[in-house]
């Protein structure tokens, strides 16, 4: 039997964790023929709840699940990790300032980055889901100098999927016939869902985007504020769709993106499209199964340039804030 892949999931007893673990264990992320060993990390107060989830995982009797271990210490949880899904984060509490939020998350993602550096497998790939995801990825990476910065990524796949579904609904085109959509920048309200390089059925995305009123007043804000709309409707945040996006991100990263298409992911910038080097920003990316490649050479018009620059400026401000707090 092949050696199991070690997948460490933080925040395992949370909402996203509950929607995520069963699908990973069923082979939906790494493949139906790839055995998986889950390593769950929680804070001590939630370890018992994680144990309950582990009991349910046992009860599914998944053929691909080689074992489940639970930890409250990141050093142990990341030992031998091939994939790290960093979901647990500190949510913004009432009256909490941005600096407090960044500092609290620095206290989580700094030590986790160090634990990955010191104990993870040499092929470790990290997806940060916990918000502020891009900057948390930057913090974790800064504490893992021996791991290539390209291996720390932030999730914008949910935004990408939300954009796909909005375009599908607007044009009556099946999602499977839409390609070339991009989320640029930060996983926040400033993100820019870009239609200009898309193909929607047989129509260029630029034609769909020609209705500027729909583009600026409906499409872009609907995608960017979808998370808040779901909280308002469901009384809880988007967990199943976030878990689905995390699975698709790692699946495409490790097994390759769809032929003739790209997806979106928060990845390390080497300066592509004028995004300052070192930021973890969302870009159009492909993978042939192993490494994300930023799609280069897309023409960016003035409208898109302004939107991308605004979101990237927010990322740079977050980086400056964590730097001045001594977190990176
Ligand atoms: P949740 O509050 O249900 O679960 C979070 C879990 O993380 C809790 O069980 C908590 O005990 C655990 N946790 C907190 N600190 C931890 C630490 N230091 N180590 C290990 N575990 C820790 O939250 P939910 O709904 O599962 O969301 C998790 C995160 O994902 C949030 O930050 C949320 O904002 C973010 N999110 C990101 C999305 C994206 O597209 N990037 C989409 C949706 C959510």
mmCIF file of C-alpha atoms and ligand atoms in Angstrom:
data_model
loop_
_atom_site.group_PDB
_atom_site.id
_atom_site.type_symbol
_atom_site.label_atom_id
_atom_site.label_comp_id
_atom_site.label_asym_id
_atom_site.label_seq_id
_atom_site.Cartn_x
_atom_site.Cartn_y
_atom_site.Cartn_z
ATOM 1 C CA UNK A 1 0.000 0.000 0.000
ATOM 2 C CA UNK A 2 1.226 3.550 -0.745
ATOM 3 C CA UNK A 3 2.423 5.546 2.260
ATOM 4 C CA UNK A 4 -0.452 7.765 3.516
ATOM 5 C CA UNK A 5 -0.300 11.522 2.907
ATOM 6 C CA UNK A 6 -0.275 13.483 6.171
ATOM 7 C CA UNK A 7 -2.835 16.281 6.125
ATOM 8 C CA UNK A 8 -2.792 18.674 9.084
ATOM 9 C CA UNK A 9 -5.992 20.671 9.578
ATOM 10 C CA UNK A 10 -6.133 23.489 12.127
ATOM 11 C CA UNK A 11 -9.425 24.659 13.586
ATOM 12 C CA UNK A 12 -10.626 21.117 13.001
ATOM 13 C CA UNK A 13 -13.581 21.379 15.396
ATOM 14 C CA UNK A 14 -14.899 24.530 13.740
ATOM 15 C CA UNK A 15 -17.611 24.901 11.133
ATOM 16 C CA UNK A 16 -15.355 24.662 8.098
ATOM 17 C CA UNK A 17 -13.458 21.793 9.702
ATOM 18 C CA UNK A 18 -16.675 19.831 10.045
ATOM 19 C CA UNK A 19 -17.518 20.354 6.374
ATOM 20 C CA UNK A 20 -13.958 19.642 5.237
ATOM 21 C CA UNK A 21 -12.659 16.593 7.068
ATOM 22 C CA UNK A 22 -15.142 14.052 5.742
ATOM 23 C CA UNK A 23 -14.484 15.023 2.148
ATOM 24 C CA UNK A 24 -10.708 14.851 2.586
ATOM 25 C CA UNK A 25 -11.098 11.464 4.271
ATOM 26 C CA UNK A 26 -13.287 10.255 1.399
ATOM 27 C CA UNK A 27 -10.483 10.971 -1.082
ATOM 28 C CA UNK A 28 -12.031 14.000 -2.751
ATOM 29 C CA UNK A 29 -8.977 16.206 -2.263
ATOM 30 C CA UNK A 30 -5.982 14.041 -3.080
ATOM 31 C CA UNK A 31 -7.613 11.240 -5.036
ATOM 32 C CA UNK A 32 -9.736 8.194 -4.378
ATOM 33 C CA UNK A 33 -6.658 5.948 -4.444
ATOM 34 C CA UNK A 34 -4.517 8.036 -2.062
ATOM 35 C CA UNK A 35 -4.601 7.072 1.626
ATOM 36 C CA UNK A 36 -4.743 10.025 4.002
ATOM 37 C CA UNK A 37 -3.728 10.402 7.637
ATOM 38 C CA UNK A 38 -5.484 13.348 9.297
ATOM 39 C CA UNK A 39 -3.669 15.338 11.976
ATOM 40 C CA UNK A 40 -6.117 17.693 13.671
ATOM 41 C CA UNK A 41 -5.012 20.771 15.594
ATOM 42 C CA UNK A 42 -7.322 22.553 17.998
ATOM 43 C CA UNK A 43 -7.076 24.785 21.023
ATOM 44 C CA UNK A 44 -7.326 22.751 24.271
ATOM 45 C CA UNK A 45 -10.945 23.820 24.890
ATOM 46 C CA UNK A 46 -12.036 22.354 21.549
ATOM 47 C CA UNK A 47 -10.051 19.108 21.633
ATOM 48 C CA UNK A 48 -13.037 17.200 22.998
ATOM 49 C CA UNK A 49 -15.195 18.398 20.112
ATOM 50 C CA UNK A 50 -12.460 17.337 17.664
ATOM 51 C CA UNK A 51 -12.517 13.906 19.318
ATOM 52 C CA UNK A 52 -16.230 13.709 18.565
ATOM 53 C CA UNK A 53 -15.572 14.508 14.907
ATOM 54 C CA UNK A 54 -12.852 11.841 14.849
ATOM 55 C CA UNK A 55 -15.376 9.311 16.184
ATOM 56 C CA UNK A 56 -17.691 10.169 13.300
ATOM 57 C CA UNK A 57 -14.807 9.865 10.830
ATOM 58 C CA UNK A 58 -14.208 6.363 12.202
ATOM 59 C CA UNK A 59 -17.873 5.581 11.743
ATOM 60 C CA UNK A 60 -17.722 6.437 8.058
ATOM 61 C CA UNK A 61 -15.221 3.571 7.593
ATOM 62 C CA UNK A 62 -13.585 5.386 4.682
ATOM 63 C CA UNK A 63 -11.236 3.112 2.739
ATOM 64 C CA UNK A 64 -8.860 6.037 2.133
ATOM 65 C CA UNK A 65 -8.561 7.127 5.782
ATOM 66 C CA UNK A 66 -5.415 5.686 7.356
ATOM 67 C CA UNK A 67 -5.855 7.333 10.773
ATOM 68 C CA UNK A 68 -6.804 10.443 12.758
ATOM 69 C CA UNK A 69 -4.646 12.059 15.449
ATOM 70 C CA UNK A 70 -5.611 15.075 17.526
ATOM 71 C CA UNK A 71 -3.226 17.665 18.961
ATOM 72 C CA UNK A 72 -3.299 20.932 20.854
ATOM 73 C CA UNK A 73 0.344 21.652 20.074
ATOM 74 C CA UNK A 74 1.289 22.914 16.593
ATOM 75 C CA UNK A 75 4.774 21.431 16.837
ATOM 76 C CA UNK A 76 3.320 17.936 17.082
ATOM 77 C CA UNK A 77 0.433 18.562 14.672
ATOM 78 C CA UNK A 78 2.722 19.600 11.803
ATOM 79 C CA UNK A 79 5.244 16.781 12.261
ATOM 80 C CA UNK A 80 5.603 15.115 8.859
ATOM 81 C CA UNK A 81 2.784 17.199 7.309
ATOM 82 C CA UNK A 82 2.614 17.013 3.510
ATOM 83 C CA UNK A 83 -0.410 19.311 3.338
ATOM 84 C CA UNK A 84 -1.358 21.964 5.902
ATOM 85 C CA UNK A 85 -4.822 23.485 5.895
ATOM 86 C CA UNK A 86 -4.689 26.458 8.255
ATOM 87 C CA UNK A 87 -8.337 27.103 8.986
ATOM 88 C CA UNK A 88 -8.414 28.088 12.669
ATOM 89 C CA UNK A 89 -7.990 31.815 13.226
ATOM 90 C CA UNK A 90 -8.950 34.504 15.655
ATOM 91 C CA UNK A 91 -12.218 36.149 14.565
ATOM 92 C CA UNK A 92 -12.707 39.865 14.926
ATOM 93 C CA UNK A 93 -14.416 40.472 18.265
ATOM 94 C CA UNK A 94 -16.692 43.415 19.073
ATOM 95 C CA UNK A 95 -14.689 46.626 19.382
ATOM 96 C CA UNK A 96 -11.501 44.922 18.201
ATOM 97 C CA UNK A 97 -9.161 47.198 16.254
ATOM 98 C CA UNK A 98 -7.430 45.956 13.112
ATOM 99 C CA UNK A 99 -4.039 45.995 14.867
ATOM 100 C CA UNK A 100 -5.454 43.794 17.675
ATOM 101 C CA UNK A 101 -6.805 41.359 15.108
ATOM 102 C CA UNK A 102 -3.496 41.186 13.239
ATOM 103 C CA UNK A 103 -1.604 40.757 16.494
ATOM 104 C CA UNK A 104 -3.887 37.938 17.709
ATOM 105 C CA UNK A 105 -3.474 36.131 14.396
ATOM 106 C CA UNK A 106 0.272 36.737 14.430
ATOM 107 C CA UNK A 107 0.264 34.804 17.700
ATOM 108 C CA UNK A 108 -1.347 31.860 15.888
ATOM 109 C CA UNK A 109 0.250 31.876 12.428
ATOM 110 C CA UNK A 110 3.816 32.737 13.558
ATOM 111 C CA UNK A 111 4.200 29.624 15.746
ATOM 112 C CA UNK A 112 2.395 27.475 13.168
ATOM 113 C CA UNK A 113 4.819 28.693 10.468
ATOM 114 C CA UNK A 114 7.748 27.837 12.718
ATOM 115 C CA UNK A 115 6.309 24.383 13.424
ATOM 116 C CA UNK A 116 5.928 23.797 9.668
ATOM 117 C CA UNK A 117 9.496 24.955 9.098
ATOM 118 C CA UNK A 118 10.907 22.635 11.725
ATOM 119 C CA UNK A 119 8.764 19.543 11.418
ATOM 120 C CA UNK A 120 6.770 19.299 8.191
ATOM 121 C CA UNK A 121 7.718 17.047 5.284
ATOM 122 C CA UNK A 122 10.043 18.568 2.685
ATOM 123 C CA UNK A 123 7.207 18.692 0.127
ATOM 124 C CA UNK A 124 4.766 20.508 2.456
ATOM 125 C CA UNK A 125 2.089 22.633 0.783
ATOM 126 C CA UNK A 126 0.117 25.106 2.891
ATOM 127 C CA UNK A 127 -3.277 26.666 2.283
ATOM 128 C CA UNK A 128 -4.359 29.409 4.682
ATOM 129 C CA UNK A 129 -8.133 29.756 4.988
ATOM 130 C CA UNK A 130 -8.359 31.594 8.328
ATOM 131 C CA UNK A 131 -8.770 35.340 7.918
ATOM 132 C CA UNK A 132 -7.134 37.692 7.146
ATOM 133 C CA UNK A 133 -5.970 34.814 4.945
ATOM 134 C CA UNK A 134 -3.416 36.552 2.703
ATOM 135 C CA UNK A 135 -1.636 38.255 5.573
ATOM 136 C CA UNK A 136 -1.817 35.173 7.791
ATOM 137 C CA UNK A 137 -0.090 33.262 4.974
ATOM 138 C CA UNK A 138 2.568 35.975 4.842
ATOM 139 C CA UNK A 139 3.117 35.689 8.605
ATOM 140 C CA UNK A 140 3.359 31.884 8.529
ATOM 141 C CA UNK A 141 5.790 31.998 5.598
ATOM 142 C CA UNK A 142 7.968 34.591 7.325
ATOM 143 C CA UNK A 143 8.433 32.116 10.188
ATOM 144 C CA UNK A 144 9.361 29.283 7.830
ATOM 145 C CA UNK A 145 12.572 30.443 6.139
ATOM 146 C CA UNK A 146 13.510 26.911 5.048
ATOM 147 C CA UNK A 147 10.236 26.351 3.165
ATOM 148 C CA UNK A 148 9.962 28.028 -0.264
ATOM 149 C CA UNK A 149 7.608 31.026 0.031
ATOM 150 C CA UNK A 150 5.659 29.671 -2.976
ATOM 151 C CA UNK A 151 4.398 26.820 -0.779
ATOM 152 C CA UNK A 152 2.358 29.210 1.405
ATOM 153 C CA UNK A 153 -0.898 30.128 -0.273
ATOM 154 C CA UNK A 154 -4.132 31.871 0.722
ATOM 155 C CA UNK A 155 -7.627 30.871 -0.316
ATOM 156 C CA UNK A 156 -9.468 32.976 -2.879
ATOM 157 C CA UNK A 157 -11.028 29.948 -4.572
ATOM 158 C CA UNK A 158 -14.345 30.570 -2.862
ATOM 159 C CA UNK A 159 -14.406 34.074 -4.347
ATOM 160 C CA UNK A 160 -13.506 32.569 -7.729
ATOM 161 C CA UNK A 161 -16.357 30.069 -7.489
ATOM 162 C CA UNK A 162 -18.767 32.778 -6.378
ATOM 163 C CA UNK A 163 -17.798 34.854 -9.428
ATOM 164 C CA UNK A 164 -18.296 31.841 -11.723
ATOM 165 C CA UNK A 165 -21.744 31.213 -10.352
ATOM 166 C CA UNK A 166 -22.779 34.882 -10.656
ATOM 167 C CA UNK A 167 -21.713 34.947 -14.318
ATOM 168 C CA UNK A 168 -23.489 31.653 -14.955
ATOM 169 C CA UNK A 169 -26.714 33.020 -13.469
ATOM 170 C CA UNK A 170 -26.463 36.322 -15.338
ATOM 171 C CA UNK A 171 -25.834 34.779 -18.766
ATOM 172 C CA UNK A 172 -27.601 31.420 -18.476
ATOM 173 C CA UNK A 173 -24.313 29.668 -19.302
ATOM 174 C CA UNK A 174 -23.354 26.455 -17.493
ATOM 175 C CA UNK A 175 -20.407 26.917 -15.140
ATOM 176 C CA UNK A 176 -18.520 24.247 -17.087
ATOM 177 C CA UNK A 177 -18.517 26.544 -20.161
ATOM 178 C CA UNK A 178 -17.034 29.550 -18.353
ATOM 179 C CA UNK A 179 -13.251 29.897 -18.210
ATOM 180 C CA UNK A 180 -10.591 32.523 -17.652
ATOM 181 C CA UNK A 181 -12.094 34.293 -14.640
ATOM 182 C CA UNK A 182 -9.696 35.828 -12.142
ATOM 183 C CA UNK A 183 -9.848 37.101 -8.584
ATOM 184 C CA UNK A 184 -7.077 39.653 -7.991
ATOM 185 C CA UNK A 185 -5.696 40.984 -4.721
ATOM 186 C CA UNK A 186 -6.875 40.433 -1.198
ATOM 187 C CA UNK A 187 -9.537 38.040 0.127
ATOM 188 C CA UNK A 188 -11.546 40.997 1.414
ATOM 189 C CA UNK A 189 -14.137 43.461 0.190
ATOM 190 C CA UNK A 190 -11.464 45.104 -2.018
ATOM 191 C CA UNK A 191 -10.897 41.954 -4.109
ATOM 192 C CA UNK A 192 -11.374 42.382 -7.848
ATOM 193 C CA UNK A 193 -13.233 39.694 -9.796
ATOM 194 C CA UNK A 194 -12.042 40.188 -13.391
ATOM 195 C CA UNK A 195 -14.225 39.163 -16.297
ATOM 196 C CA UNK A 196 -12.209 40.766 -19.076
ATOM 197 C CA UNK A 197 -10.166 37.685 -20.004
ATOM 198 C CA UNK A 198 -12.977 35.210 -19.508
ATOM 199 C CA UNK A 199 -14.846 33.201 -22.093
ATOM 200 C CA UNK A 200 -18.526 32.756 -21.306
ATOM 201 C CA UNK A 201 -19.923 30.036 -23.530
ATOM 202 C CA UNK A 202 -18.975 31.398 -26.946
ATOM 203 C CA UNK A 203 -18.870 35.028 -25.847
ATOM 204 C CA UNK A 204 -15.796 36.971 -24.695
ATOM 205 C CA UNK A 205 -16.063 38.040 -21.039
ATOM 206 C CA UNK A 206 -15.351 41.613 -22.103
ATOM 207 C CA UNK A 207 -18.719 41.601 -23.881
ATOM 208 C CA UNK A 208 -20.496 40.533 -20.689
ATOM 209 C CA UNK A 209 -18.489 43.164 -18.784
ATOM 210 C CA UNK A 210 -19.521 45.836 -21.303
ATOM 211 C CA UNK A 211 -22.610 46.471 -19.170
ATOM 212 C CA UNK A 212 -20.613 48.643 -16.784
ATOM 213 C CA UNK A 213 -23.549 49.344 -14.530
ATOM 214 C CA UNK A 214 -24.077 45.612 -13.881
ATOM 215 C CA UNK A 215 -20.324 45.089 -13.572
ATOM 216 C CA UNK A 216 -19.652 47.791 -11.006
ATOM 217 C CA UNK A 217 -22.959 47.947 -9.137
ATOM 218 C CA UNK A 218 -23.961 44.283 -9.100
ATOM 219 C CA UNK A 219 -21.312 41.762 -10.122
ATOM 220 C CA UNK A 220 -18.249 43.060 -8.281
ATOM 221 C CA UNK A 221 -20.012 43.926 -4.992
ATOM 222 C CA UNK A 222 -22.101 40.720 -5.035
ATOM 223 C CA UNK A 223 -18.960 38.592 -5.258
ATOM 224 C CA UNK A 224 -17.014 40.672 -2.748
ATOM 225 C CA UNK A 225 -19.842 40.822 -0.193
ATOM 226 C CA UNK A 226 -21.234 37.325 -0.650
ATOM 227 C CA UNK A 227 -19.826 36.167 2.697
ATOM 228 C CA UNK A 228 -21.797 38.819 4.569
ATOM 229 C CA UNK A 229 -24.966 37.989 2.584
ATOM 230 C CA UNK A 230 -24.660 34.338 3.600
ATOM 231 C CA UNK A 231 -24.221 35.212 7.264
ATOM 232 C CA UNK A 232 -27.315 37.408 7.016
ATOM 233 C CA UNK A 233 -29.385 34.632 5.408
ATOM 234 C CA UNK A 234 -28.069 31.552 7.192
ATOM 235 C CA UNK A 235 -27.274 33.045 10.569
ATOM 236 C CA UNK A 236 -23.842 31.425 10.226
ATOM 237 C CA UNK A 237 -20.885 31.938 7.938
ATOM 238 C CA UNK A 238 -20.247 30.049 4.715
ATOM 239 C CA UNK A 239 -18.678 26.783 5.817
ATOM 240 C CA UNK A 240 -19.586 24.129 3.252
ATOM 241 C CA UNK A 241 -18.712 26.338 0.273
ATOM 242 C CA UNK A 242 -15.463 27.388 1.978
ATOM 243 C CA UNK A 243 -14.578 23.740 2.628
ATOM 244 C CA UNK A 244 -15.386 22.906 -0.996
ATOM 245 C CA UNK A 245 -13.119 25.704 -2.189
ATOM 246 C CA UNK A 246 -10.268 24.507 0.042
ATOM 247 C CA UNK A 247 -10.585 21.018 -1.405
ATOM 248 C CA UNK A 248 -10.580 22.358 -4.970
ATOM 249 C CA UNK A 249 -7.545 24.566 -4.255
ATOM 250 C CA UNK A 250 -5.432 21.666 -2.969
ATOM 251 C CA UNK A 251 -6.817 19.238 -5.572
ATOM 252 C CA UNK A 252 -5.843 21.534 -8.451
ATOM 253 C CA UNK A 253 -2.496 22.427 -6.868
ATOM 254 C CA UNK A 254 -1.474 18.790 -6.430
ATOM 255 C CA UNK A 255 -3.274 17.198 -9.379
ATOM 256 C CA UNK A 256 -3.416 20.026 -11.929
ATOM 257 C CA UNK A 257 -5.875 22.626 -13.195
ATOM 258 C CA UNK A 258 -8.415 22.009 -15.934
ATOM 259 C CA UNK A 259 -6.940 22.001 -19.457
ATOM 260 C CA UNK A 260 -7.392 25.368 -21.151
ATOM 261 C CA UNK A 261 -8.466 27.179 -17.993
ATOM 262 C CA UNK A 262 -6.967 28.757 -14.921
ATOM 263 C CA UNK A 263 -8.158 29.380 -11.398
ATOM 264 C CA UNK A 264 -7.435 31.944 -8.676
ATOM 265 C CA UNK A 265 -5.240 31.580 -5.612
ATOM 266 C CA UNK A 266 -3.409 33.838 -3.209
ATOM 267 C CA UNK A 267 0.235 33.145 -4.019
ATOM 268 C CA UNK A 268 3.644 34.712 -3.445
ATOM 269 C CA UNK A 269 4.271 37.635 -5.766
ATOM 270 C CA UNK A 270 7.628 37.927 -7.523
ATOM 271 C CA UNK A 271 6.446 41.276 -8.869
ATOM 272 C CA UNK A 272 4.010 39.959 -11.496
ATOM 273 C CA UNK A 273 1.492 42.541 -12.776
ATOM 274 C CA UNK A 274 3.158 45.224 -10.636
ATOM 275 C CA UNK A 275 2.202 43.520 -7.344
ATOM 276 C CA UNK A 276 5.102 44.194 -4.960
ATOM 277 C CA UNK A 277 7.371 41.205 -4.430
ATOM 278 C CA UNK A 278 6.705 39.294 -1.234
ATOM 279 C CA UNK A 279 2.957 39.967 -0.941
ATOM 280 C CA UNK A 280 0.589 36.995 -0.989
ATOM 281 C CA UNK A 281 -1.908 38.228 -3.558
ATOM 282 C CA UNK A 282 -4.582 36.523 -5.609
ATOM 283 C CA UNK A 283 -3.617 35.953 -9.250
ATOM 284 C CA UNK A 284 -4.746 33.841 -12.207
ATOM 285 C CA UNK A 285 -2.869 30.573 -11.716
ATOM 286 C CA UNK A 286 -2.424 27.176 -13.319
ATOM 287 C CA UNK A 287 -0.812 24.056 -11.987
ATOM 288 C CA UNK A 288 0.395 21.041 -13.871
ATOM 289 C CA UNK A 289 0.280 19.158 -10.583
ATOM 290 C CA UNK A 290 2.763 20.413 -7.999
ATOM 291 C CA UNK A 291 3.472 24.110 -8.372
ATOM 292 C CA UNK A 292 1.262 27.101 -9.018
ATOM 293 C CA UNK A 293 2.304 29.191 -12.023
ATOM 294 C CA UNK A 294 1.001 32.727 -12.348
ATOM 295 C CA UNK A 295 -0.572 33.227 -15.792
ATOM 296 C CA UNK A 296 1.483 35.973 -17.374
ATOM 297 C CA UNK A 297 0.975 38.336 -20.267
ATOM 298 C CA UNK A 298 -2.672 39.298 -19.692
ATOM 299 C CA UNK A 299 -3.441 42.812 -20.799
ATOM 300 C CA UNK A 300 -4.775 44.896 -17.935
ATOM 301 C CA UNK A 301 -6.876 47.898 -18.926
ATOM 302 C CA UNK A 302 -7.286 51.065 -16.904
ATOM 303 C CA UNK A 303 -10.487 49.926 -15.193
ATOM 304 C CA UNK A 304 -8.912 46.678 -13.979
ATOM 305 C CA UNK A 305 -5.625 48.393 -13.094
ATOM 306 C CA UNK A 306 -7.346 50.743 -10.657
ATOM 307 C CA UNK A 307 -9.221 47.893 -8.957
ATOM 308 C CA UNK A 308 -6.145 45.663 -8.699
ATOM 309 C CA UNK A 309 -4.027 48.503 -7.358
ATOM 310 C CA UNK A 310 -6.601 49.324 -4.657
ATOM 311 C CA UNK A 311 -6.717 45.749 -3.363
ATOM 312 C CA UNK A 312 -2.940 45.364 -3.533
ATOM 313 C CA UNK A 313 -2.549 48.641 -1.622
ATOM 314 C CA UNK A 314 -4.647 47.092 1.151
ATOM 315 C CA UNK A 315 -2.373 44.036 1.188
ATOM 316 C CA UNK A 316 0.693 46.265 1.401
ATOM 317 C CA UNK A 317 -0.895 48.166 4.305
ATOM 318 C CA UNK A 318 -1.594 44.885 6.134
ATOM 319 C CA UNK A 319 2.004 43.801 5.533
ATOM 320 C CA UNK A 320 3.294 47.136 6.865
ATOM 321 C CA UNK A 321 1.054 46.797 9.940
ATOM 322 C CA UNK A 322 2.284 43.288 10.802
ATOM 323 C CA UNK A 323 5.842 44.433 10.173
ATOM 324 C CA UNK A 324 5.484 47.369 12.544
ATOM 325 C CA UNK A 325 3.977 45.023 15.145
ATOM 326 C CA UNK A 326 7.107 42.869 14.826
ATOM 327 C CA UNK A 327 5.082 39.893 13.543
ATOM 328 C CA UNK A 328 7.216 39.373 10.421
HETATM 329 P P1 LIG B 1 -15.180 28.561 13.554
HETATM 330 O O1 LIG B 1 -15.127 29.640 14.582
HETATM 331 O O2 LIG B 1 -16.388 27.716 13.420
HETATM 332 O O3 LIG B 1 -13.941 27.582 13.780
HETATM 333 C C1 LIG B 1 -12.638 28.021 14.020
HETATM 334 C C2 LIG B 1 -11.953 26.948 14.833
HETATM 335 O O4 LIG B 1 -10.577 27.304 14.947
HETATM 336 C C3 LIG B 1 -12.498 26.820 16.258
HETATM 337 O O5 LIG B 1 -12.843 25.470 16.514
HETATM 338 C C4 LIG B 1 -11.327 27.278 17.139
HETATM 339 O O6 LIG B 1 -11.261 26.581 18.358
HETATM 340 C C5 LIG B 1 -10.143 26.938 16.244
HETATM 341 N N1 LIG B 1 -8.926 27.666 16.572
HETATM 342 C C6 LIG B 1 -8.793 28.946 17.010
HETATM 343 N N2 LIG B 1 -7.499 29.215 17.263
HETATM 344 C C7 LIG B 1 -6.803 28.101 16.948
HETATM 345 C C8 LIG B 1 -5.427 27.763 16.998
HETATM 346 N N3 LIG B 1 -4.518 28.637 17.436
HETATM 347 N N4 LIG B 1 -5.051 26.528 16.622
HETATM 348 C C9 LIG B 1 -5.968 25.627 16.198
HETATM 349 N N5 LIG B 1 -7.290 25.881 16.137
HETATM 350 C C10 LIG B 1 -7.694 27.112 16.500
HETATM 351 O O7 LIG B 1 -14.820 29.283 12.163
HETATM 352 P P2 LIG B 1 -15.025 28.738 10.680
HETATM 353 O O8 LIG B 1 -16.359 29.118 10.183
HETATM 354 O O9 LIG B 1 -14.607 27.317 10.619
HETATM 355 O O10 LIG B 1 -13.983 29.666 9.897
HETATM 356 C C11 LIG B 1 -12.595 29.549 10.111
HETATM 357 C C12 LIG B 1 -11.858 30.689 9.441
HETATM 358 O O11 LIG B 1 -12.020 30.664 8.044
HETATM 359 C C13 LIG B 1 -12.303 32.087 9.876
HETATM 360 O O12 LIG B 1 -11.142 32.880 10.068
HETATM 361 C C14 LIG B 1 -13.085 32.591 8.690
HETATM 362 O O13 LIG B 1 -13.078 34.005 8.619
HETATM 363 C C15 LIG B 1 -12.283 31.981 7.563
HETATM 364 N N6 LIG B 1 -12.973 31.891 6.269
HETATM 365 C C16 LIG B 1 -12.201 32.115 5.150
HETATM 366 C C17 LIG B 1 -12.750 32.022 3.899
HETATM 367 C C18 LIG B 1 -11.918 32.278 2.681
HETATM 368 O O14 LIG B 1 -12.498 32.304 1.589
HETATM 369 N N7 LIG B 1 -10.609 32.465 2.755
HETATM 370 C C19 LIG B 1 -14.171 31.674 3.713
HETATM 371 C C20 LIG B 1 -14.878 31.416 4.942
HETATM 372 C C21 LIG B 1 -14.279 31.521 6.177
#
